[in-house]
Amino acid sequence: MAVEFSFPKITPEIIAELEAINARFSVQPDDATLPDMQALDKAFHEVFLRLAANDFLKNFTDTLRIHVDRAENLYYRMEREFISSAKEHAEIISSLKKDDLESAKEHMRYNWLHTIEVVSSRKEA
């Protein structure tokens, strides 16, 4: 929903902001801590929430954030897949550059659900 609500406000400057955040996220320095990387991931997603300017959506995602953080802690400890998430973010950015809302929404949905799927599959194994 945040992508859909923010879509009309996506400008070249916003795309540059997303690219800058994702570039820092994808570098993955050896001394990067899990909280550092999670902060960059959160910053990426917060751009959409800021632009969406929807109090209900913001409050709802803030509530979900506690659970998302827990899932991301498990995911990144198991996978250390910041690169995978960065690639997913790049797909979102690419869709935005093409002015393709449906693709952007699909890539965002995948980015959120992929973490849960990985954590769930590892817990079942």
Coordinates of C-alpha atoms in Angstrom, one line a residue:
M1 CA 0.0 0.0 0.0
A2 CA 2.8 2.4 0.8
V3 CA 4.2 2.0 -2.8
E4 CA 0.7 2.6 -4.2
F5 CA 0.1 5.7 -2.0
S6 CA 3.5 7.1 -2.6
F7 CA 3.7 6.4 -6.3
P8 CA 2.4 9.8 -7.6
K9 CA 5.1 11.5 -5.5
I10 CA 8.0 9.5 -6.9
T11 CA 10.4 11.9 -8.5
P12 CA 13.9 11.6 -9.8
E13 CA 15.1 13.0 -6.5
I14 CA 13.3 10.3 -4.6
I15 CA 14.7 7.6 -6.8
A16 CA 18.2 9.0 -6.2
E17 CA 17.5 8.9 -2.4
L18 CA 16.4 5.3 -2.7
E19 CA 19.4 4.4 -4.8
A20 CA 21.8 6.1 -2.3
I21 CA 20.3 4.1 0.6
N22 CA 20.4 0.9 -1.3
A23 CA 24.0 1.5 -2.4
R24 CA 25.0 1.8 1.3
F25 CA 22.9 -1.3 2.1
S26 CA 24.4 -3.4 -0.7
V27 CA 28.1 -2.6 0.2
Q28 CA 28.0 -4.7 3.3
P29 CA 31.3 -3.7 4.9
D30 CA 33.0 -6.3 7.0
D31 CA 32.4 -4.2 10.1
A32 CA 28.7 -3.7 9.4
T33 CA 26.6 -4.8 12.3
L34 CA 23.1 -6.3 12.0
P35 CA 21.6 -3.1 13.5
D36 CA 23.4 -1.0 10.9
M37 CA 22.1 -3.0 8.1
Q38 CA 18.6 -3.1 9.5
A39 CA 18.6 0.6 9.9
L40 CA 19.4 1.0 6.2
D41 CA 16.7 -1.5 5.2
K42 CA 14.2 0.4 7.4
A43 CA 15.3 3.8 5.9
F44 CA 14.6 2.4 2.4
H45 CA 11.1 1.4 3.4
E46 CA 10.5 4.6 5.4
V47 CA 10.8 6.7 2.2
F48 CA 7.6 5.1 0.9
L49 CA 5.8 5.6 4.2
R50 CA 6.9 9.2 4.4
L51 CA 5.6 9.9 0.9
A52 CA 2.4 7.9 1.4
A53 CA 1.5 10.4 4.2
N54 CA -1.1 8.1 5.6
D55 CA -1.3 8.1 9.3
F56 CA -3.2 4.8 9.5
L57 CA -0.6 3.1 7.3
K58 CA 2.2 4.6 9.3
N59 CA 0.7 3.5 12.6
F60 CA 0.0 0.0 11.3
T61 CA 3.5 -0.5 10.0
D62 CA 5.0 0.8 13.2
T63 CA 3.0 -1.8 15.1
L64 CA 4.2 -4.5 12.6
R65 CA 7.8 -3.3 12.9
I66 CA 8.3 -5.1 16.1
H67 CA 7.4 -8.4 14.4
V68 CA 9.3 -7.5 11.2
D69 CA 12.4 -6.7 13.3
R70 CA 12.2 -10.1 15.0
A71 CA 11.9 -11.9 11.6
E72 CA 14.7 -9.9 10.1
N73 CA 17.0 -10.7 13.0
L74 CA 16.4 -14.4 12.4
Y75 CA 16.7 -14.0 8.6
Y76 CA 19.9 -12.0 8.6
R77 CA 21.5 -14.3 11.2
M78 CA 20.7 -17.3 9.1
E79 CA 21.3 -15.9 5.7
R80 CA 23.4 -12.8 6.1
E81 CA 21.7 -12.0 2.8
F82 CA 21.9 -8.2 2.7
I83 CA 22.8 -8.6 -0.9
S84 CA 19.6 -10.5 -1.7
S85 CA 17.6 -7.8 -0.1
A86 CA 19.6 -5.1 -1.9
K87 CA 18.8 -6.8 -5.2
E88 CA 15.1 -6.9 -4.3
H89 CA 15.3 -3.2 -3.5
A90 CA 17.0 -2.6 -6.8
E91 CA 14.1 -4.3 -8.6
I92 CA 11.7 -1.9 -6.8
I93 CA 13.7 1.0 -7.9
S94 CA 13.9 -0.3 -11.5
S95 CA 10.1 -0.6 -11.6
L96 CA 9.8 3.0 -10.3
K97 CA 12.1 4.3 -13.0
K98 CA 9.9 2.5 -15.6
D99 CA 6.9 4.2 -14.0
D100 CA 5.5 0.7 -13.5
L101 CA 3.4 0.7 -10.4
E102 CA 2.2 -2.9 -10.6
S103 CA 5.7 -4.2 -10.9
A104 CA 6.9 -2.0 -8.0
K105 CA 4.1 -3.3 -5.8
E106 CA 4.9 -6.9 -6.7
H107 CA 8.6 -6.5 -6.0
M108 CA 7.9 -4.8 -2.7
R109 CA 5.5 -7.6 -1.8
Y110 CA 8.2 -10.1 -2.6
N111 CA 10.7 -8.2 -0.6
W112 CA 8.5 -8.3 2.5
L113 CA 7.3 -11.9 2.1
H114 CA 10.7 -13.4 1.2
T115 CA 12.0 -12.8 4.7
I116 CA 9.1 -14.5 6.3
E117 CA 9.3 -17.5 3.9
V118 CA 13.0 -18.0 4.6
V119 CA 12.5 -17.8 8.3
S120 CA 9.5 -20.1 8.2
S121 CA 11.2 -22.7 6.0
R122 CA 14.2 -22.8 8.3
K123 CA 12.1 -23.2 11.4
E124 CA 10.3 -26.2 9.9
A125 CA 13.5 -27.9 8.8

